[in-house]
PDB file of C-alpha atoms in Angstrom:
ATOM      1  CA  MET A1107       1.171  -9.286 -19.097  1.00  0.00           C
ATOM      2  CA  SER A1108       1.568  -5.295 -18.887  1.00  0.00           C
ATOM      3  CA  SER A1109       5.210  -3.969 -17.792  1.00  0.00           C
ATOM      4  CA  THR A1110       3.624  -1.029 -16.449  1.00  0.00           C
ATOM      5  CA  SER A1111       4.786  -1.136 -12.493  1.00  0.00           C
ATOM      6  CA  ILE A1112       3.279   0.943  -9.429  1.00  0.00           C
ATOM      7  CA  ASP A1113       6.224   3.214  -9.070  1.00  0.00           C
ATOM      8  CA  ASP A1114       5.934   4.353 -13.018  1.00  0.00           C
ATOM      9  CA  LEU A1115       2.448   4.814 -12.276  1.00  0.00           C
ATOM     10  CA  LEU A1116       3.544   7.422  -9.276  1.00  0.00           C
ATOM     11  CA  ALA A1117       6.269   8.925 -11.481  1.00  0.00           C
ATOM     12  CA  PHE A1118       4.974  12.602 -12.088  1.00  0.00           C
ATOM     13  CA  GLU A1119       6.886  14.303 -14.709  1.00  0.00           C
ATOM     14  CA  GLU A1120       5.990  18.460 -14.897  1.00  0.00           C
ATOM     15  CA  GLU A1121       3.883  19.480 -18.033  1.00  0.00           C
ATOM     16  CA  ALA A1122       5.947  22.176 -20.625  1.00  0.00           C
ATOM     17  CA  ALA A1123       3.947  25.450 -20.807  1.00  0.00           C
ATOM     18  CA  PRO A1124       1.709  25.922 -23.966  1.00  0.00           C
ATOM     19  CA  VAL A1125       3.744  27.605 -26.756  1.00  0.00           C
ATOM     20  CA  GLY A1126       2.175  29.646 -28.859  1.00  0.00           C
ATOM     21  CA  PRO A1127       0.395  32.953 -29.226  1.00  0.00           C
ATOM     22  CA  GLN A1128      -2.448  33.168 -26.720  1.00  0.00           C
ATOM     23  CA  ALA A1129      -5.966  34.409 -27.714  1.00  0.00           C
ATOM     24  CA  ARG A1130      -6.418  37.611 -26.241  1.00  0.00           C
ATOM     25  CA  ALA A1131      -9.788  38.236 -24.475  1.00  0.00           C
ATOM     26  CA  SER A1132     -11.899  41.134 -25.419  1.00  0.00           C
ATOM     27  CA  ARG A1133     -12.576  43.796 -23.328  1.00  0.00           C
ATOM     28  CA  TRP A1134     -15.954  44.593 -24.688  1.00  0.00           C
ATOM     29  CA  ARG A1135     -17.514  41.045 -24.063  1.00  0.00           C
ATOM     30  CA  PRO A1136     -18.219  41.737 -20.305  1.00  0.00           C
ATOM     31  CA  VAL A1137     -19.301  45.166 -21.046  1.00  0.00           C
ATOM     32  CA  LEU A1138     -21.813  44.274 -23.475  1.00  0.00           C
ATOM     33  CA  ARG A1139     -22.440  41.291 -21.057  1.00  0.00           C
ATOM     34  CA  PHE A1140     -22.971  43.455 -18.392  1.00  0.00           C
ATOM     35  CA  LEU A1141     -25.276  45.555 -20.267  1.00  0.00           C
ATOM     36  CA  ALA A1142     -27.276  42.678 -21.829  1.00  0.00           C
ATOM     37  CA  TRP A1143     -28.314  41.398 -18.474  1.00  0.00           C
ATOM     38  CA  ALA A1144     -29.051  45.181 -17.746  1.00  0.00           C
ATOM     39  CA  ALA A1145     -31.740  45.748 -19.834  1.00  0.00           C
ATOM     40  CA  ALA A1146     -33.242  41.957 -19.823  1.00  0.00           C
ATOM     41  CA  LEU A1147     -33.380  42.730 -16.060  1.00  0.00           C
ATOM     42  CA  VAL A1148     -35.178  46.438 -16.751  1.00  0.00           C
ATOM     43  CA  ALA A1149     -37.780  44.965 -19.136  1.00  0.00           C
ATOM     44  CA  VAL A1150     -38.484  42.291 -17.061  1.00  0.00           C
ATOM     45  CA  LEU A1151     -39.379  44.555 -14.025  1.00  0.00           C
ATOM     46  CA  LEU A1152     -41.121  47.169 -15.629  1.00  0.00           C
ATOM     47  CA  VAL A1153     -43.237  44.814 -17.151  1.00  0.00           C
ATOM     48  CA  GLY A1154     -43.935  43.107 -14.227  1.00  0.00           C
ATOM     49  CA  LEU A1155     -44.585  46.718 -12.424  1.00  0.00           C
ATOM     50  CA  ARG A1156     -46.866  47.430 -15.423  1.00  0.00           C
ATOM     51  CA  ALA A1157     -49.034  43.808 -15.372  1.00  0.00           C
ATOM     52  CA  VAL A1158     -49.248  44.961 -11.347  1.00  0.00           C
ATOM     53  CA  GLY A1159     -50.523  48.578 -11.628  1.00  0.00           C
ATOM     54  CA  LEU A1160     -47.341  50.630 -10.574  1.00  0.00           C
ATOM     55  CA  GLN A1161     -45.947  53.063 -12.618  1.00  0.00           C
ATOM     56  CA  VAL A1162     -42.150  53.902 -12.374  1.00  0.00           C
ATOM     57  CA  SER A1163     -39.817  56.056 -13.850  1.00  0.00           C
ATOM     58  CA  LEU A1164     -37.475  54.714 -16.566  1.00  0.00           C
ATOM     59  CA  PRO A1165     -34.755  56.547 -15.941  1.00  0.00           C
ATOM     60  CA  VAL A1166     -34.881  55.300 -12.529  1.00  0.00           C
ATOM     61  CA  LEU A1167     -35.534  51.748 -12.951  1.00  0.00           C
ATOM     62  CA  ILE A1168     -32.702  52.264 -14.953  1.00  0.00           C
ATOM     63  CA  ALA A1169     -30.482  53.441 -12.122  1.00  0.00           C
ATOM     64  CA  GLY A1170     -31.166  51.314 -10.145  1.00  0.00           C
ATOM     65  CA  VAL A1171     -31.064  48.101 -11.943  1.00  0.00           C
ATOM     66  CA  LEU A1172     -27.321  49.451 -13.393  1.00  0.00           C
ATOM     67  CA  ALA A1173     -26.625  50.187  -8.978  1.00  0.00           C
ATOM     68  CA  VAL A1174     -27.860  46.816  -8.094  1.00  0.00           C
ATOM     69  CA  LEU A1175     -25.852  44.535 -10.710  1.00  0.00           C
ATOM     70  CA  ALA A1176     -22.786  47.100 -10.205  1.00  0.00           C
ATOM     71  CA  VAL A1177     -22.870  45.886  -6.181  1.00  0.00           C
ATOM     72  CA  ARG A1178     -23.210  42.756  -7.030  1.00  0.00           C
ATOM     73  CA  ARG A1179     -20.016  42.588  -9.369  1.00  0.00           C
ATOM     74  CA  VAL A1180     -18.014  44.376  -6.964  1.00  0.00           C
ATOM     75  CA  THR A1181     -18.542  41.891  -4.261  1.00  0.00           C
ATOM     76  CA  ALA A1182     -18.342  39.347  -6.520  1.00  0.00           C
ATOM     77  CA  LEU A1183     -14.623  40.490  -7.395  1.00  0.00           C
ATOM     78  CA  LEU A1184     -13.782  41.311  -3.887  1.00  0.00           C
ATOM     79  CA  ALA A1185     -14.479  38.246  -2.213  1.00  0.00           C
ATOM     80  CA  PRO A1186     -12.276  35.425  -1.238  1.00  0.00           C
ATOM     81  CA  PRO A1187     -11.967  32.208  -3.986  1.00  0.00           C
ATOM     82  CA  PRO A1188     -13.335  29.528  -3.394  1.00  0.00           C
ATOM     83  CA  PRO A1189     -11.465  26.179  -1.625  1.00  0.00           C
ATOM     84  CA  PRO A1190     -10.342  23.883  -3.328  1.00  0.00           C
ATOM     85  CA  PRO A1191     -12.673  21.009  -4.673  1.00  0.00           C
ATOM     86  CA  GLY A1192     -12.264  17.998  -2.247  1.00  0.00           C
ATOM     87  CA  GLY A1193      -9.830  20.024   0.283  1.00  0.00           C
ATOM     88  CA  GLY A1194      -6.813  19.289  -1.926  1.00  0.00           C
ATOM     89  CA  ARG A1195      -3.701  21.798  -1.393  1.00  0.00           C
ATOM     90  CA  VAL A1196      -3.075  24.961  -3.504  1.00  0.00           C
ATOM     91  CA  GLY A1197       0.552  25.127  -4.581  1.00  0.00           C
ATOM     92  CA  THR A1198       2.021  28.133  -3.494  1.00  0.00           C
ATOM     93  CA  GLY A1199       5.257  28.094  -5.295  1.00  0.00           C
ATOM     94  CA  GLU A1200       8.042  26.387  -3.136  1.00  0.00           C
ATOM     95  CA  GLU A1201       7.098  24.680   0.461  1.00  0.00           C
ATOM     96  CA  ASP A1202       8.593  24.250   3.328  1.00  0.00           C
ATOM     97  CA  GLY A1203       8.412  20.297   3.287  1.00  0.00           C
ATOM     98  CA  SER A1204       6.740  20.163   6.204  1.00  0.00           C
ATOM     99  CA  TYR A1205       3.299  18.141   6.465  1.00  0.00           C
ATOM    100  CA  ASN A1206      -0.333  19.728   6.829  1.00  0.00           C
ATOM    101  CA  TRP A1207      -1.731  16.867   9.088  1.00  0.00           C
ATOM    102  CA  GLY A1208      -4.928  18.719   9.047  1.00  0.00           C
ATOM    103  CA  ALA A1209      -5.517  18.588   5.322  1.00  0.00           C
ATOM    104  CA  ARG A1210      -8.127  15.952   3.737  1.00  0.00           C
ATOM    105  CA  ASP A1211      -5.820  14.078   0.910  1.00  0.00           C
ATOM    106  CA  ALA A1212      -4.217  11.232  -0.499  1.00  0.00           C
ATOM    107  CA  LEU A1213      -1.465  10.323   1.273  1.00  0.00           C
ATOM    108  CA  ARG A1214      -3.965  10.496   4.656  1.00  0.00           C
ATOM    109  CA  SER A1215      -6.350   8.730   3.688  1.00  0.00           C
ATOM    110  CA  ALA A1216      -3.673   5.720   2.781  1.00  0.00           C
ATOM    111  CA  ILE A1217      -2.210   5.620   6.548  1.00  0.00           C
ATOM    112  CA  ASN A1218      -5.447   5.799   7.998  1.00  0.00           C
ATOM    113  CA  GLN A1219      -6.241   2.291   5.895  1.00  0.00           C
ATOM    114  CA  TRP A1220      -3.517   1.266   7.540  1.00  0.00           C
ATOM    115  CA  GLU A1221      -3.525   2.950  11.231  1.00  0.00           C
ATOM    116  CA  ARG A1222      -6.915   1.559  12.499  1.00  0.00           C
ATOM    117  CA  PRO A1223      -6.352  -1.647  11.755  1.00  0.00           C
ATOM    118  CA  LEU A1224      -3.343  -1.537  13.062  1.00  0.00           C
ATOM    119  CA  ASP A1225      -4.482   0.389  16.405  1.00  0.00           C
ATOM    120  CA  TRP A1226      -7.523  -2.033  16.538  1.00  0.00           C
ATOM    121  CA  SER A1227      -5.297  -5.129  16.197  1.00  0.00           C
ATOM    122  CA  SER A1228      -3.004  -3.831  19.327  1.00  0.00           C
ATOM    123  CA  SER A1229      -4.821  -5.781  22.055  1.00  0.00           C
ATOM    124  CA  ARG A1230      -7.271  -8.528  19.477  1.00  0.00           C
ATOM    125  CA  PRO A1231      -4.556 -11.022  17.920  1.00  0.00           C
ATOM    126  CA  GLU A1232      -7.438 -12.303  15.588  1.00  0.00           C
ATOM    127  CA  ARG A1233      -8.327  -8.807  14.163  1.00  0.00           C
ATOM    128  CA  PHE A1234      -5.029  -8.590  13.306  1.00  0.00           C
ATOM    129  CA  THR A1235      -4.880 -11.850  11.172  1.00  0.00           C
ATOM    130  CA  GLY A1236      -8.012 -11.225   9.689  1.00  0.00           C
ATOM    131  CA  THR A1237      -7.896  -7.406   8.495  1.00  0.00           C
ATOM    132  CA  VAL A1238      -3.989  -6.576   8.382  1.00  0.00           C
ATOM    133  CA  LEU A1239      -2.126  -9.330   7.572  1.00  0.00           C
ATOM    134  CA  PRO A1240      -4.661 -10.491   4.667  1.00  0.00           C
ATOM    135  CA  ARG A1241      -3.722  -6.999   3.115  1.00  0.00           C
ATOM    136  CA  ILE A1242      -0.218  -7.665   3.570  1.00  0.00           C
ATOM    137  CA  GLY A1243      -0.592 -11.115   1.057  1.00  0.00           C
ATOM    138  CA  GLU A1244      -1.956  -8.780  -1.167  1.00  0.00           C
ATOM    139  CA  LEU A1245       0.910  -6.587  -1.103  1.00  0.00           C
ATOM    140  CA  ALA A1246       3.558  -9.648  -1.443  1.00  0.00           C
ATOM    141  CA  ASP A1247       1.349 -10.962  -4.270  1.00  0.00           C
ATOM    142  CA  GLU A1248       0.844  -7.574  -6.196  1.00  0.00           C
ATOM    143  CA  ARG A1249       4.657  -6.926  -5.968  1.00  0.00           C
ATOM    144  CA  MET A1250       5.699 -10.672  -6.479  1.00  0.00           C
ATOM    145  CA  ARG A1251       3.140 -10.070  -9.764  1.00  0.00           C
ATOM    146  CA  LEU A1252       4.350  -6.892 -11.017  1.00  0.00           C
ATOM    147  CA  LYS A1253       7.840  -8.012 -10.728  1.00  0.00           C
ATOM    148  CA  HIS A1254       8.561 -11.400 -11.395  1.00  0.00           C
ATOM    149  CA  GLY A1255       5.004 -12.788 -12.682  1.00  0.00           C
ATOM    150  CA  VAL A1256       4.158 -15.035 -10.041  1.00  0.00           C
ATOM    151  CA  THR A1257       1.633 -14.861  -6.816  1.00  0.00           C
ATOM    152  CA  ARG A1258       1.824 -17.555  -3.762  1.00  0.00           C
ATOM    153  CA  GLU A1259      -1.600 -18.884  -5.536  1.00  0.00           C
ATOM    154  CA  SER A1260       0.444 -19.517  -9.286  1.00  0.00           C
ATOM    155  CA  ASP A1261       3.418 -20.985  -8.232  1.00  0.00           C
ATOM    156  CA  PRO A1262       3.810 -21.390  -4.235  1.00  0.00           C
ATOM    157  CA  ALA A1263       7.553 -22.604  -4.854  1.00  0.00           C
ATOM    158  CA  ARG A1264       8.558 -19.944  -6.506  1.00  0.00           C
ATOM    159  CA  ALA A1265       6.890 -17.405  -4.079  1.00  0.00           C
ATOM    160  CA  ARG A1266       8.634 -18.817  -1.269  1.00  0.00           C
ATOM    161  CA  VAL A1267      11.614 -18.503  -3.021  1.00  0.00           C
ATOM    162  CA  LEU A1268      11.163 -14.700  -3.875  1.00  0.00           C
ATOM    163  CA  LEU A1269       9.902 -13.629  -0.204  1.00  0.00           C
ATOM    164  CA  GLY A1270      12.226 -15.620   1.948  1.00  0.00           C
ATOM    165  CA  ASP A1271      11.345 -18.078   4.849  1.00  0.00           C
ATOM    166  CA  ARG A1272      10.774 -15.094   7.302  1.00  0.00           C
ATOM    167  CA  LEU A1273       7.951 -13.292   5.290  1.00  0.00           C
ATOM    168  CA  TRP A1274       6.644 -16.787   4.037  1.00  0.00           C
ATOM    169  CA  THR A1275       6.624 -18.019   7.602  1.00  0.00           C
ATOM    170  CA  PHE A1276       4.746 -15.182   8.667  1.00  0.00           C
ATOM    171  CA  LEU A1277       2.173 -14.555   5.750  1.00  0.00           C
ATOM    172  CA  GLU A1278       1.290 -18.486   5.718  1.00  0.00           C
ATOM    173  CA  THR A1279       1.222 -19.213   9.596  1.00  0.00           C
ATOM    174  CA  PRO A1280      -1.124 -16.560  11.460  1.00  0.00           C
ATOM    175  CA  PRO A1281       1.021 -15.161  14.500  1.00  0.00           C
ATOM    176  CA  ARG A1282      -0.352 -16.179  17.967  1.00  0.00           C
ATOM    177  CA  ARG A1283       0.283 -12.173  18.647  1.00  0.00           C
ATOM    178  CA  THR A1284       0.378  -8.990  17.353  1.00  0.00           C
ATOM    179  CA  PRO A1285       3.434  -8.508  16.000  1.00  0.00           C
ATOM    180  CA  SER A1286       5.332  -5.541  17.656  1.00  0.00           C
ATOM    181  CA  PRO A1287       6.221  -2.394  15.684  1.00  0.00           C
ATOM    182  CA  ARG A1288       9.741  -3.247  15.032  1.00  0.00           C
ATOM    183  CA  ASP A1289       8.654  -6.589  13.561  1.00  0.00           C
ATOM    184  CA  LEU A1290       6.196  -5.223  11.048  1.00  0.00           C
ATOM    185  CA  ALA A1291       9.335  -2.827  10.096  1.00  0.00           C
ATOM    186  CA  VAL A1292      11.384  -5.538   8.855  1.00  0.00           C
ATOM    187  CA  ILE A1293       8.547  -7.401   7.318  1.00  0.00           C
ATOM    188  CA  VAL A1294       8.105  -3.755   5.423  1.00  0.00           C
ATOM    189  CA  ALA A1295      11.785  -3.879   4.772  1.00  0.00           C
ATOM    190  CA  GLU A1296      11.402  -7.375   3.195  1.00  0.00           C
ATOM    191  CA  LEU A1297       8.442  -6.454   1.301  1.00  0.00           C
ATOM    192  CA  GLU A1298       9.705  -3.729  -0.207  1.00  0.00           C
ATOM    193  CA  SER A1299      12.931  -5.713  -1.050  1.00  0.00           C
ATOM    194  CA  ILE A1300      10.221  -8.174  -3.687  1.00  0.00           C
TER     195      ILE A1300
END
């Protein structure tokens, strides 16, 4: 059995900056690439124009291709940076500590996984019993498995002692009505103390 806990998996440690000489980028590489693209485009356009029977001066064709590529390069440099993949947040140094509720991130997704079923179950207790209560039971089993090596199914007597009477009764006998937010807060606190 692994001794890694959820807290260990979610811990964050900054990586050290790489030490050592960094490879210096060549100044000529982008220029050579630009000229190679220009030469290739001039050749393709020259062959294409000659194939359809049009005659264009070579210096004019080269100037046109260089102008188009230069404009393309300038617009690419002036374009705003692309948004981060998946709507993630971009680190901008020190943060002010406020949470951006409009951003799509893992924290908001996790909150929504609990918020929606709890909201649905406020008017229908059977939804709480069928959706939320099994999730709370899974969380209790996982915490007991990680910290004590037991689940409610593998060792019910020890699990009952670890959970306590209130949490055990809550998980084993479905409530007739949806618990209030205060009752759920007490249950979550007991669950966290396992």
